[in-house]
Amino acid sequence: MKAIRIYIAGFLLLSGFIFSQNIDSLQNVYRTYYETKLLKTNSAGRYAVLNHHNTYGKDEDELIDLKINKVTLLKKHDFYQFLDDDILFMRNKDQCRFLNVKTGQYIDINGHFIATVSKPYQKVVLYDTDSKILMTISKEAKILWKEDGVSKYQLNDTSGQLIYISDHQLGITDMKDQKSKTFKLDNTVQWISCKDNAVYCADIQRSVITLYSVDLSSNQLIQRVITSPEGFEFVPTLSGFFEIREDEHFLFPMYLKSKFTDKVNPELKITYSNINSRNKNLNRYLGIYNIKEKQWEYVPDDRLQLPVYEFLNDKGDFIFYDQSSNIIEADPNAVLDLKLVLDYGKKNHILPQKRSDQVNYLWDRNTEQFIYFDQKRWKSFNLKTGNVKELMPPNTTGWESNGHNGLGNNPELIPIRVRNKPIILFSNQYDYFTLDLRTNEVKRITKGEEKSVKYKLVNVKDQNPHSSWSIKHSEIDLEKDLIFKLFNQLNYHSGFAEYSAKNNKTVFYSQQNYKEMIPYDKGLLFTSDFALEPFKLTRFENGKYKVVYDALKADKEDLKKMSYEIFQYQTSYGLSNAAVLFPMGYDKNKRYPMIVNIYEKQSRDLLYFQPPYLTASVGFNYLHYLMNGYVVLLPDLKYETGNTKNSMLNSLEKSIDSAKLLASVDDKNIGIAGLSYGGYETGMALGNSKYFKTGVAGVMVSDLVSLTLSNSEMNPTPNYMRVENQQFRMNSNVFDDWKNYREHSPVYYLKSVETPVLIWSGLKDKNVSPSQSRMFFLGLKRLKKKAVLLEYVNESHNILQPGNQLDLNVKMWQWFDYHLKNKSPATWINPVL
């Protein structure tokens, strides 16, 4: 196959035999390429399960013995878990398999099972959704316990209890010895919960809840009846929001009854300019009932229209606010009055005019400090003293997320608590800092900014228990080492570092584009892939690195015939990155056509190996073009707030100028392609730059004015939110900045478009209206300019049907080959000529 592939690639490059008669042959070449991902390893680091997949239907799983390099093809399963070093559990829709990886022998249990692995007990809980049979299975695949007619179940590995409902019976099974006890119930229950000390289940009706609880120490069954508060009703369908905390406080989701009783004409939708557009939504209200004291602790205010509740810890402290007060809906992170409620409703405090996005705040219960993000700085409000102070030294910067030029007013990362200490871990755009909330001492624990290396903590777990009500705040233990992933923002190398707070030392692991670090008993395994470098698995043991698995070995010689260079280029708006990729068999003495693929930070496409294929959902695969004689440029464009047009165009042209110094580019044959926001940028470039001979714009935005004053189907909020404060970065109201909005709309530059344009859209696009693409096309048509519009009737923002994917990819390729390589036009192009 390798010889055939090389022959075809050369044939395509040299002969121009590239369209309908050889698409199948090219597809056969591309089918040999695939992506690989690591699914599981055992604790000894000897065995690994890998998946190989591509867009041509390849989806194979393999078991690799990394010690002797033995590969065993596995029957396809969707779940893998090692029960110990030798037994691999696998599940698919037809069966569960227990495989001894040393002997190769296995036992199958047939059935359509939901599988839950109990790691502490090396057992598997299987539930057959068809027969309603619940079983516990040993790692030897023996059935240890079995129950018929089970409607619900839950496993708690901490307490070692498996609870289930069978008919009108609550059962509790001990995972250690499989001993069971059962309790008779009077009602059918829809909700169960297993805590460390008690088991709960409930029959949830709209007006009344019958709650059953079993104390695991006394095995006593208690029944309670809870009636809904006046004006509210319970929501049985939201079972994930029913929760009992500290074996006392019962949290309920409720709906406001008036939203059901209001008479509505199904033929009429009424919207008011002074009311939030989601006002009729069935937002859930929070109620809290104390099951020990048998009374309500917290009843929501029925005057609230769109309440949002966020628990701040695993106790009874939460934030709530009313979204309905955000009337204009222009800011995705609206400034609202927040209410801090403590101890399940015993106390509350008004926190006026705070950013409402949950990543913007943290509550420290011990020091009674509300920590929040405001104007790019972390601050705290002390509930005891009423004092507000900045938390980090004034000479530290970069705390804000730089996405969309920081218009989201969000922090780079949410702070992390330190277990059993009054210390918070903060992160800016590069590094991590600890802050002692009692002494105000700040300590920088990483040093990445000086080398343009971004640190990201990876061995961090959510502190809060699984809860639909809770903000997922995290917690670390400084008694244990911290693991950081490192990313160099100049050369894109990535690796890992291990930091010890005890001795303030950091161990670095070789940066070779590592993606994952997997500890095992005696060392570490690293996965890596990058651009033209397929998946590798590297072992680190006794201070030495060794590649133990290398994917696509037979194809690497072909991949080595292509190359890339990541570079920095200067613009009028600052320094930026770009990547230029050189085609197969690149000869610096020849000139090559170049395609510029744009969408904000497009150079990040190099971070993963992407095989060549003609079924890209966006119509463009850079490896395909490299294999067919093109230079490809992937620039990161610069954006000045309120001036995205000029800043984008300046950086786009500067990136091309810089790329031409590195690659032998035929500057008379440069094309541009972009999707969505990249389609918008492509339209803007074609009307304002003389660099391009042609362009392809997909699902584009043409007119910011009409986009701004509209809604997308997938988001009820007005589109002016994303135009003003998100991707388009206008940071202004269209009525206060009308001229600038027109200047930032590609449709108003159609008279200046001098090159043929290919435009495509999906007519079922719920993100960007297809009318935006059609508007651009109709303008070109009215001006008698050359353009073709492809409208895929049953596609949306991305092309998902394989046949349509192939059609779009081939048409884009044919379009560029005709305009940039002077190839004969495909039949479908002829009419526009």
mmCIF file of N, CA and C in Angstrom, residues 425-528:
data_model
loop_
_atom_site.group_PDB
_atom_site.id
_atom_site.type_symbol
_atom_site.label_atom_id
_atom_site.label_comp_id
_atom_site.label_asym_id
_atom_site.label_seq_id
_atom_site.Cartn_x
_atom_site.Cartn_y
_atom_site.Cartn_z
ATOM 1 N N LEU A 425 -5.648 29.389 45.599
ATOM 2 C CA LEU A 425 -4.726 29.342 44.476
ATOM 3 C C LEU A 425 -5.325 30.135 43.321
ATOM 4 N N PHE A 426 -4.612 31.169 42.868
ATOM 5 C CA PHE A 426 -5.058 32.010 41.757
ATOM 6 C C PHE A 426 -4.165 31.768 40.543
ATOM 7 N N SER A 427 -4.719 32.067 39.369
ATOM 8 C CA SER A 427 -3.941 31.914 38.142
ATOM 9 C C SER A 427 -4.150 33.132 37.254
ATOM 10 N N ASN A 428 -3.046 33.618 36.673
ATOM 11 C CA ASN A 428 -3.193 34.612 35.613
ATOM 12 C C ASN A 428 -2.980 33.908 34.268
ATOM 13 N N GLN A 429 -2.637 34.624 33.230
ATOM 14 C CA GLN A 429 -2.547 34.018 31.905
ATOM 15 C C GLN A 429 -1.326 33.122 31.737
ATOM 16 N N TYR A 430 -0.450 33.098 32.745
ATOM 17 C CA TYR A 430 0.732 32.237 32.669
ATOM 18 C C TYR A 430 0.940 31.394 33.918
ATOM 19 N N ASP A 431 0.806 31.996 35.090
ATOM 20 C CA ASP A 431 1.325 31.381 36.308
ATOM 21 C C ASP A 431 0.285 31.235 37.406
ATOM 22 N N TYR A 432 0.717 30.518 38.479
ATOM 23 C CA TYR A 432 -0.127 30.284 39.655
ATOM 24 C C TYR A 432 0.481 30.944 40.877
ATOM 25 N N PHE A 433 -0.402 31.437 41.750
ATOM 26 C CA PHE A 433 -0.012 32.135 42.968
ATOM 27 C C PHE A 433 -0.874 31.623 44.119
ATOM 28 N N THR A 434 -0.269 31.482 45.290
ATOM 29 C CA THR A 434 -1.066 31.184 46.483
ATOM 30 C C THR A 434 -1.263 32.463 47.277
ATOM 31 N N LEU A 435 -2.460 32.584 47.870
ATOM 32 C CA LEU A 435 -2.782 33.734 48.720
ATOM 33 C C LEU A 435 -3.322 33.220 50.040
ATOM 34 N N ASP A 436 -2.673 33.605 51.134
ATOM 35 C CA ASP A 436 -3.158 33.300 52.473
ATOM 36 C C ASP A 436 -4.176 34.367 52.858
ATOM 37 N N LEU A 437 -5.417 33.969 53.037
ATOM 38 C CA LEU A 437 -6.488 34.933 53.294
ATOM 39 C C LEU A 437 -6.382 35.575 54.676
ATOM 40 N N ARG A 438 -5.621 34.984 55.570
ATOM 41 C CA ARG A 438 -5.482 35.559 56.915
ATOM 42 C C ARG A 438 -4.308 36.539 56.986
ATOM 43 N N THR A 439 -3.190 36.169 56.346
ATOM 44 C CA THR A 439 -1.997 37.020 56.424
ATOM 45 C C THR A 439 -1.818 37.898 55.192
ATOM 46 N N ASN A 440 -2.583 37.620 54.135
ATOM 47 C CA ASN A 440 -2.481 38.324 52.845
ATOM 48 C C ASN A 440 -1.151 38.068 52.138
ATOM 49 N N GLU A 441 -0.416 37.023 52.554
ATOM 50 C CA GLU A 441 0.847 36.693 51.897
ATOM 51 C C GLU A 441 0.578 36.054 50.538
ATOM 52 N N VAL A 442 1.257 36.570 49.501
ATOM 53 C CA VAL A 442 1.137 36.051 48.138
ATOM 54 C C VAL A 442 2.458 35.391 47.749
ATOM 55 N N LYS A 443 2.371 34.182 47.182
ATOM 56 C CA LYS A 443 3.564 33.464 46.766
ATOM 57 C C LYS A 443 3.373 32.947 45.349
ATOM 58 N N ARG A 444 4.285 33.284 44.486
ATOM 59 C CA ARG A 444 4.247 32.778 43.113
ATOM 60 C C ARG A 444 4.917 31.411 43.087
ATOM 61 N N ILE A 445 4.202 30.389 42.602
ATOM 62 C CA ILE A 445 4.747 29.030 42.660
ATOM 63 C C ILE A 445 5.174 28.493 41.292
ATOM 64 N N THR A 446 4.863 29.210 40.207
ATOM 65 C CA THR A 446 5.371 28.814 38.892
ATOM 66 C C THR A 446 6.013 30.026 38.236
ATOM 67 N N LYS A 447 6.873 29.775 37.267
ATOM 68 C CA LYS A 447 7.579 30.862 36.580
ATOM 69 C C LYS A 447 7.545 30.610 35.078
ATOM 70 N N GLY A 448 6.389 30.900 34.502
ATOM 71 C CA GLY A 448 6.217 30.639 33.080
ATOM 72 C C GLY A 448 6.257 31.878 32.209
ATOM 73 N N GLU A 449 5.845 33.027 32.751
ATOM 74 C CA GLU A 449 5.664 34.207 31.910
ATOM 75 C C GLU A 449 6.951 34.641 31.233
ATOM 76 N N GLU A 450 8.076 34.540 31.947
ATOM 77 C CA GLU A 450 9.342 34.999 31.381
ATOM 78 C C GLU A 450 9.729 34.201 30.138
ATOM 79 N N LYS A 451 9.261 32.960 30.045
ATOM 80 C CA LYS A 451 9.590 32.115 28.893
ATOM 81 C C LYS A 451 8.384 31.883 27.987
ATOM 82 N N SER A 452 7.331 32.687 28.181
ATOM 83 C CA SER A 452 6.083 32.556 27.399
ATOM 84 C C SER A 452 5.480 31.165 27.530
ATOM 85 N N VAL A 453 5.581 30.601 28.732
ATOM 86 C CA VAL A 453 5.039 29.265 28.995
ATOM 87 C C VAL A 453 3.828 29.395 29.909
ATOM 88 N N LYS A 454 2.721 28.844 29.462
ATOM 89 C CA LYS A 454 1.489 28.874 30.239
ATOM 90 C C LYS A 454 1.382 27.593 31.064
ATOM 91 N N TYR A 455 1.111 27.732 32.369
ATOM 92 C CA TYR A 455 0.909 26.602 33.269
ATOM 93 C C TYR A 455 -0.594 26.370 33.452
ATOM 94 N N LYS A 456 -0.971 25.096 33.497
ATOM 95 C CA LYS A 456 -2.365 24.753 33.810
ATOM 96 C C LYS A 456 -2.381 23.555 34.741
ATOM 97 N N LEU A 457 -3.003 23.722 35.898
ATOM 98 C CA LEU A 457 -3.085 22.653 36.888
ATOM 99 C C LEU A 457 -3.993 21.543 36.375
ATOM 100 N N VAL A 458 -3.498 20.304 36.463
ATOM 101 C CA VAL A 458 -4.292 19.195 35.920
ATOM 102 C C VAL A 458 -4.747 18.195 36.976
ATOM 103 N N ASN A 459 -4.023 18.025 38.054
ATOM 104 C CA ASN A 459 -4.447 17.040 39.056
ATOM 105 C C ASN A 459 -5.297 17.697 40.125
ATOM 106 N N VAL A 460 -6.426 18.247 39.698
ATOM 107 C CA VAL A 460 -7.327 18.939 40.609
ATOM 108 C C VAL A 460 -8.703 18.316 40.471
ATOM 109 N N LYS A 461 -9.369 18.105 41.594
ATOM 110 C CA LYS A 461 -10.680 17.474 41.591
ATOM 111 C C LYS A 461 -11.732 18.452 42.118
ATOM 112 N N ASP A 462 -12.948 18.273 41.629
ATOM 113 C CA ASP A 462 -14.038 19.093 42.156
ATOM 114 C C ASP A 462 -14.214 18.820 43.637
ATOM 115 N N GLN A 463 -14.272 19.895 44.411
ATOM 116 C CA GLN A 463 -14.437 19.732 45.851
ATOM 117 C C GLN A 463 -15.860 19.303 46.181
ATOM 118 N N ASN A 464 -16.813 19.953 45.546
ATOM 119 C CA ASN A 464 -18.199 19.693 45.895
ATOM 120 C C ASN A 464 -18.624 18.308 45.443
ATOM 121 N N PRO A 465 -19.537 17.690 46.178
ATOM 122 C CA PRO A 465 -20.090 16.424 45.695
ATOM 123 C C PRO A 465 -20.879 16.677 44.427
ATOM 124 N N HIS A 466 -21.189 15.598 43.714
ATOM 125 C CA HIS A 466 -21.984 15.771 42.504
ATOM 126 C C HIS A 466 -23.294 16.436 42.869
ATOM 127 N N SER A 467 -23.511 17.614 42.303
ATOM 128 C CA SER A 467 -24.713 18.369 42.623
ATOM 129 C C SER A 467 -25.076 19.238 41.438
ATOM 130 N N SER A 468 -26.338 19.188 41.058
ATOM 131 C CA SER A 468 -26.801 20.038 39.963
ATOM 132 C C SER A 468 -26.930 21.485 40.386
ATOM 133 N N TRP A 469 -26.862 21.750 41.682
ATOM 134 C CA TRP A 469 -27.015 23.114 42.185
ATOM 135 C C TRP A 469 -25.678 23.825 42.352
ATOM 136 N N SER A 470 -24.590 23.106 42.363
ATOM 137 C CA SER A 470 -23.324 23.683 42.808
ATOM 138 C C SER A 470 -22.465 24.210 41.674
ATOM 139 N N ILE A 471 -21.802 25.326 41.943
ATOM 140 C CA ILE A 471 -20.670 25.749 41.122
ATOM 141 C C ILE A 471 -19.558 24.733 41.357
ATOM 142 N N LYS A 472 -18.900 24.324 40.296
ATOM 143 C CA LYS A 472 -17.870 23.291 40.443
ATOM 144 C C LYS A 472 -16.536 23.902 40.877
ATOM 145 N N HIS A 473 -16.518 24.375 42.107
ATOM 146 C CA HIS A 473 -15.258 24.825 42.673
ATOM 147 C C HIS A 473 -14.367 23.631 42.955
ATOM 148 N N SER A 474 -13.070 23.862 42.866
ATOM 149 C CA SER A 474 -12.119 22.771 43.027
ATOM 150 C C SER A 474 -11.288 22.959 44.285
ATOM 151 N N GLU A 475 -10.576 21.901 44.629
ATOM 152 C CA GLU A 475 -9.774 21.910 45.848
ATOM 153 C C GLU A 475 -8.496 21.126 45.609
ATOM 154 N N ILE A 476 -7.393 21.611 46.160
ATOM 155 C CA ILE A 476 -6.124 20.896 46.087
ATOM 156 C C ILE A 476 -5.597 20.641 47.490
ATOM 157 N N ASP A 477 -4.673 19.706 47.566
ATOM 158 C CA ASP A 477 -4.008 19.378 48.823
ATOM 159 C C ASP A 477 -2.526 19.692 48.654
ATOM 160 N N LEU A 478 -2.048 20.722 49.345
ATOM 161 C CA LEU A 478 -0.647 21.119 49.206
ATOM 162 C C LEU A 478 0.313 20.152 49.894
ATOM 163 N N GLU A 479 -0.233 19.165 50.593
ATOM 164 C CA GLU A 479 0.629 18.113 51.142
ATOM 165 C C GLU A 479 1.047 17.134 50.044
ATOM 166 N N LYS A 480 0.371 17.203 48.923
ATOM 167 C CA LYS A 480 0.699 16.348 47.783
ATOM 168 C C LYS A 480 1.249 17.204 46.650
ATOM 169 N N ASP A 481 1.982 16.567 45.734
ATOM 170 C CA ASP A 481 2.553 17.298 44.607
ATOM 171 C C ASP A 481 1.452 17.768 43.656
ATOM 172 N N LEU A 482 1.681 18.924 43.047
ATOM 173 C CA LEU A 482 0.773 19.467 42.047
ATOM 174 C C LEU A 482 1.331 19.172 40.661
ATOM 175 N N ILE A 483 0.463 18.761 39.750
ATOM 176 C CA ILE A 483 0.880 18.461 38.387
ATOM 177 C C ILE A 483 0.368 19.562 37.465
ATOM 178 N N PHE A 484 1.282 20.172 36.715
ATOM 179 C CA PHE A 484 0.922 21.222 35.771
ATOM 180 C C PHE A 484 1.214 20.770 34.342
ATOM 181 N N LYS A 485 0.340 21.149 33.442
ATOM 182 C CA LYS A 485 0.638 21.006 32.025
ATOM 183 C C LYS A 485 1.218 22.319 31.538
ATOM 184 N N LEU A 486 2.281 22.243 30.751
ATOM 185 C CA LEU A 486 2.984 23.425 30.276
ATOM 186 C C LEU A 486 2.778 23.581 28.777
ATOM 187 N N PHE A 487 2.563 24.814 28.344
ATOM 188 C CA PHE A 487 2.407 25.082 26.915
ATOM 189 C C PHE A 487 3.191 26.325 26.551
ATOM 190 N N ASN A 488 4.164 26.162 25.663
ATOM 191 C CA ASN A 488 4.971 27.292 25.208
ATOM 192 C C ASN A 488 4.221 28.014 24.093
ATOM 193 N N GLN A 489 3.874 29.259 24.316
ATOM 194 C CA GLN A 489 3.022 29.973 23.383
ATOM 195 C C GLN A 489 3.767 30.531 22.182
ATOM 196 N N LEU A 490 5.072 30.271 22.109
ATOM 197 C CA LEU A 490 5.850 30.682 20.943
ATOM 198 C C LEU A 490 6.132 29.520 20.002
ATOM 199 N N ASN A 491 6.616 28.386 20.554
ATOM 200 C CA ASN A 491 6.931 27.253 19.685
ATOM 201 C C ASN A 491 5.935 26.104 19.804
ATOM 202 N N TYR A 492 4.942 26.248 20.701
ATOM 203 C CA TYR A 492 3.837 25.306 20.889
ATOM 204 C C TYR A 492 4.273 23.969 21.472
ATOM 205 N N HIS A 493 5.470 23.893 22.023
ATOM 206 C CA HIS A 493 5.859 22.680 22.734
ATOM 207 C C HIS A 493 5.034 22.568 24.010
ATOM 208 N N SER A 494 4.721 21.341 24.384
ATOM 209 C CA SER A 494 3.952 21.135 25.607
ATOM 210 C C SER A 494 4.584 20.020 26.419
ATOM 211 N N GLY A 495 4.434 20.101 27.726
ATOM 212 C CA GLY A 495 4.994 19.092 28.613
ATOM 213 C C GLY A 495 4.333 19.177 29.969
ATOM 214 N N PHE A 496 4.995 18.629 30.981
ATOM 215 C CA PHE A 496 4.418 18.605 32.323
ATOM 216 C C PHE A 496 5.482 18.978 33.352
ATOM 217 N N ALA A 497 5.005 19.455 34.503
ATOM 218 C CA ALA A 497 5.883 19.771 35.622
ATOM 219 C C ALA A 497 5.208 19.316 36.908
ATOM 220 N N GLU A 498 6.018 18.867 37.852
ATOM 221 C CA GLU A 498 5.515 18.389 39.137
ATOM 222 C C GLU A 498 6.088 19.286 40.234
ATOM 223 N N TYR A 499 5.194 19.958 40.957
ATOM 224 C CA TYR A 499 5.617 20.928 41.967
ATOM 225 C C TYR A 499 5.351 20.401 43.364
ATOM 226 N N SER A 500 6.363 20.503 44.219
ATOM 227 C CA SER A 500 6.228 20.123 45.623
ATOM 228 C C SER A 500 6.195 21.373 46.484
ATOM 229 N N ALA A 501 5.070 21.587 47.177
ATOM 230 C CA ALA A 501 4.953 22.750 48.054
ATOM 231 C C ALA A 501 5.804 22.589 49.301
ATOM 232 N N LYS A 502 6.083 21.332 49.670
ATOM 233 C CA LYS A 502 6.857 21.082 50.891
ATOM 234 C C LYS A 502 8.270 21.645 50.783
ATOM 235 N N ASN A 503 8.927 21.380 49.638
ATOM 236 C CA ASN A 503 10.307 21.863 49.497
ATOM 237 C C ASN A 503 10.461 22.935 48.414
ATOM 238 N N ASN A 504 9.314 23.377 47.871
ATOM 239 C CA ASN A 504 9.304 24.444 46.857
ATOM 240 C C ASN A 504 10.194 24.096 45.666
ATOM 241 N N LYS A 505 10.080 22.862 45.188
ATOM 242 C CA LYS A 505 10.871 22.421 44.036
ATOM 243 C C LYS A 505 9.950 21.921 42.928
ATOM 244 N N THR A 506 10.422 22.088 41.697
ATOM 245 C CA THR A 506 9.650 21.675 40.532
ATOM 246 C C THR A 506 10.477 20.732 39.679
ATOM 247 N N VAL A 507 9.886 19.608 39.302
ATOM 248 C CA VAL A 507 10.513 18.657 38.382
ATOM 249 C C VAL A 507 9.841 18.811 37.029
ATOM 250 N N PHE A 508 10.635 19.013 35.974
ATOM 251 C CA PHE A 508 10.102 19.193 34.628
ATOM 252 C C PHE A 508 10.303 17.913 33.818
ATOM 253 N N TYR A 509 9.307 17.612 33.005
ATOM 254 C CA TYR A 509 9.397 16.475 32.101
ATOM 255 C C TYR A 509 9.550 16.980 30.679
ATOM 256 N N SER A 510 10.402 16.319 29.925
ATOM 257 C CA SER A 510 10.778 16.741 28.574
ATOM 258 C C SER A 510 9.570 17.194 27.771
ATOM 259 N N GLN A 511 9.678 18.367 27.177
ATOM 260 C CA GLN A 511 8.554 18.917 26.418
ATOM 261 C C GLN A 511 8.618 18.445 24.973
ATOM 262 N N GLN A 512 7.803 17.465 24.658
ATOM 263 C CA GLN A 512 7.755 16.887 23.307
ATOM 264 C C GLN A 512 6.319 16.831 22.808
ATOM 265 N N ASN A 513 5.618 17.931 22.941
ATOM 266 C CA ASN A 513 4.215 17.989 22.519
ATOM 267 C C ASN A 513 3.366 16.964 23.252
ATOM 268 N N TYR A 514 3.652 16.779 24.546
ATOM 269 C CA TYR A 514 2.892 15.830 25.347
ATOM 270 C C TYR A 514 1.487 16.358 25.609
ATOM 271 N N LYS A 515 0.505 15.471 25.493
ATOM 272 C CA LYS A 515 -0.896 15.831 25.721
ATOM 273 C C LYS A 515 -1.400 15.315 27.067
ATOM 274 N N GLU A 516 -1.042 14.070 27.407
ATOM 275 C CA GLU A 516 -1.513 13.460 28.647
ATOM 276 C C GLU A 516 -0.323 12.884 29.412
ATOM 277 N N MET A 517 -0.435 12.879 30.730
ATOM 278 C CA MET A 517 0.539 12.210 31.583
ATOM 279 C C MET A 517 -0.218 11.216 32.445
ATOM 280 N N ILE A 518 0.135 9.929 32.319
ATOM 281 C CA ILE A 518 -0.577 8.870 33.030
ATOM 282 C C ILE A 518 0.393 8.179 33.989
ATOM 283 N N PRO A 519 0.227 8.383 35.295
ATOM 284 C CA PRO A 519 1.106 7.699 36.249
ATOM 285 C C PRO A 519 0.798 6.198 36.302
ATOM 286 N N TYR A 520 1.817 5.382 36.517
ATOM 287 C CA TYR A 520 1.628 3.966 36.842
ATOM 288 C C TYR A 520 2.579 3.630 37.980
ATOM 289 N N ASP A 521 2.601 2.385 38.383
ATOM 290 C CA ASP A 521 3.281 2.007 39.627
ATOM 291 C C ASP A 521 4.738 2.463 39.697
ATOM 292 N N LYS A 522 5.475 2.342 38.583
ATOM 293 C CA LYS A 522 6.906 2.613 38.619
ATOM 294 C C LYS A 522 7.337 3.798 37.768
ATOM 295 N N GLY A 523 6.391 4.488 37.153
ATOM 296 C CA GLY A 523 6.796 5.588 36.280
ATOM 297 C C GLY A 523 5.618 6.333 35.699
ATOM 298 N N LEU A 524 5.837 6.878 34.502
ATOM 299 C CA LEU A 524 4.841 7.697 33.836
ATOM 300 C C LEU A 524 4.754 7.310 32.365
ATOM 301 N N LEU A 525 3.550 7.480 31.803
ATOM 302 C CA LEU A 525 3.350 7.349 30.366
ATOM 303 C C LEU A 525 2.885 8.698 29.830
ATOM 304 N N PHE A 526 3.393 9.079 28.655
ATOM 305 C CA PHE A 526 3.002 10.327 28.017
ATOM 306 C C PHE A 526 2.453 10.038 26.627
ATOM 307 N N THR A 527 1.349 10.689 26.287
ATOM 308 C CA THR A 527 0.855 10.640 24.914
ATOM 309 C C THR A 527 1.271 11.926 24.211
ATOM 310 N N SER A 528 1.484 11.826 22.901
ATOM 311 C CA SER A 528 1.833 13.014 22.128
ATOM 312 C C SER A 528 1.375 12.852 20.691
#
